[in-house]
Amino acid sequence: MALVINDRVKETSTTTGTGTFDLAGASDDFESFVSGIGNGNTTYYCITNTGSDEFEVGIGTVTDAATDTLSRDTVLSSTNSDALVDFSAGEKEVFC
């Protein structure tokens, strides 16, 4: 599919580890990834773990499913030497 860039796309997640992120719905005053980016499209993303120093910036693919997801296909920068971050517990902000 297409690479889509859109402002004001932001969701939360409690996903841990290095895999695909389950998205918990749009944050107040923002669009979800499915509505702002579209099913099957790729986009730039940033994930931050609230209250920790963990972050990751990359390119991922959005999937519209019972639980919407964002795969982490290419990491551009992160707190793990620019590789996938093994995110610990806590609420993450996932945004474009």
CSV table of C-alpha atoms in Angstrom, one decimal:
chain,number,residue,atom,x,y,z
A,1,MET,CA,0.0,0.0,0.0
A,2,ALA,CA,1.0,3.6,0.3
A,3,LEU,CA,3.1,5.6,2.7
A,4,VAL,CA,0.7,8.1,4.3
A,5,ILE,CA,1.6,11.0,6.5
A,6,ASN,CA,-1.0,12.8,8.6
A,7,ASP,CA,-0.9,15.1,11.5
A,8,ARG,CA,-2.9,14.7,14.7
A,9,VAL,CA,-2.9,10.9,14.8
A,10,LYS,CA,-2.4,9.6,18.3
A,11,GLU,CA,-3.4,6.5,20.3
A,12,THR,CA,-2.3,4.8,23.5
A,13,SER,CA,-1.1,1.2,24.1
A,14,THR,CA,-0.1,-1.0,26.9
A,15,THR,CA,1.8,-3.4,24.6
A,16,THR,CA,5.2,-4.7,25.9
A,17,GLY,CA,8.1,-6.3,24.1
A,18,THR,CA,9.4,-5.9,20.6
A,19,GLY,CA,6.3,-7.0,18.5
A,20,THR,CA,3.4,-5.4,16.9
A,21,PHE,CA,1.6,-2.8,19.0
A,22,ASP,CA,-2.1,-3.2,19.9
A,23,LEU,CA,-3.7,0.3,19.7
A,24,ALA,CA,-6.3,1.4,22.3
A,25,GLY,CA,-8.2,4.0,20.3
A,26,ALA,CA,-7.7,7.7,19.5
A,27,SER,CA,-6.6,10.0,22.2
A,28,ASP,CA,-8.9,13.0,22.9
A,29,ASP,CA,-8.9,15.5,20.0
A,30,PHE,CA,-6.9,13.1,17.8
A,31,GLU,CA,-7.6,10.6,15.0
A,32,SER,CA,-6.9,6.9,15.2
A,33,PHE,CA,-4.3,5.3,12.9
A,34,VAL,CA,-7.0,3.5,11.0
A,35,SER,CA,-9.0,6.7,10.3
A,36,GLY,CA,-6.0,9.0,9.8
A,37,ILE,CA,-3.6,6.6,8.0
A,38,GLY,CA,-5.8,3.8,6.7
A,39,ASN,CA,-5.8,0.0,6.8
A,40,GLY,CA,-2.8,-1.5,5.1
A,41,ASN,CA,-0.9,1.8,4.7
A,42,THR,CA,2.5,2.5,6.1
A,43,THR,CA,3.5,5.6,8.1
A,44,TYR,CA,6.1,7.2,10.2
A,45,TYR,CA,5.5,6.6,13.9
A,46,CYS,CA,6.8,7.5,17.3
A,47,ILE,CA,6.3,5.5,20.5
A,48,THR,CA,7.1,6.8,23.9
A,49,ASN,CA,6.7,5.0,27.2
A,50,THR,CA,5.2,7.5,29.7
A,51,GLY,CA,7.4,8.0,32.7
A,52,SER,CA,10.5,6.2,31.3
A,53,ASP,CA,13.2,7.0,28.8
A,54,GLU,CA,12.0,4.5,26.2
A,55,PHE,CA,11.2,5.7,22.8
A,56,GLU,CA,11.2,4.5,19.2
A,57,VAL,CA,10.8,6.3,15.9
A,58,GLY,CA,10.2,4.2,12.7
A,59,ILE,CA,8.0,3.2,9.8
A,60,GLY,CA,5.1,0.8,10.5
A,61,THR,CA,2.0,-0.7,8.9
A,62,VAL,CA,-1.5,-0.1,10.2
A,63,THR,CA,-4.0,-3.0,10.4
A,64,ASP,CA,-7.7,-2.5,10.9
A,65,ALA,CA,-8.9,-5.5,13.0
A,66,ALA,CA,-10.9,-6.4,16.1
A,67,THR,CA,-7.9,-4.7,17.9
A,68,ASP,CA,-6.2,-2.2,15.5
A,69,THR,CA,-2.5,-2.7,15.3
A,70,LEU,CA,0.7,-1.0,14.2
A,71,SER,CA,3.6,-3.2,13.1
A,72,ARG,CA,7.1,-1.9,13.6
A,73,ASP,CA,8.8,-2.5,10.3
A,74,THR,CA,11.8,-0.2,10.2
A,75,VAL,CA,13.4,1.5,13.2
A,76,LEU,CA,14.9,4.9,12.4
A,77,SER,CA,16.0,5.8,15.9
A,78,SER,CA,15.5,4.5,19.4
A,79,THR,CA,16.8,4.3,23.0
A,80,ASN,CA,18.0,0.8,22.0
A,81,SER,CA,20.9,1.8,19.7
A,82,ASP,CA,18.4,2.5,16.9
A,83,ALA,CA,17.0,-1.1,17.1
A,84,LEU,CA,13.6,-2.3,18.2
A,85,VAL,CA,12.9,-1.3,21.8
A,86,ASP,CA,11.8,-4.1,24.2
A,87,PHE,CA,9.1,-1.9,25.8
A,88,SER,CA,8.5,-2.4,29.5
A,89,ALA,CA,5.1,-2.1,31.2
A,90,GLY,CA,3.3,1.2,31.3
A,91,GLU,CA,1.1,3.3,29.0
A,92,LYS,CA,2.7,4.3,25.7
A,93,GLU,CA,1.8,7.2,23.4
A,94,VAL,CA,1.8,6.1,19.8
A,95,PHE,CA,1.6,9.0,17.3
A,96,CYS,CA,2.6,10.4,13.9
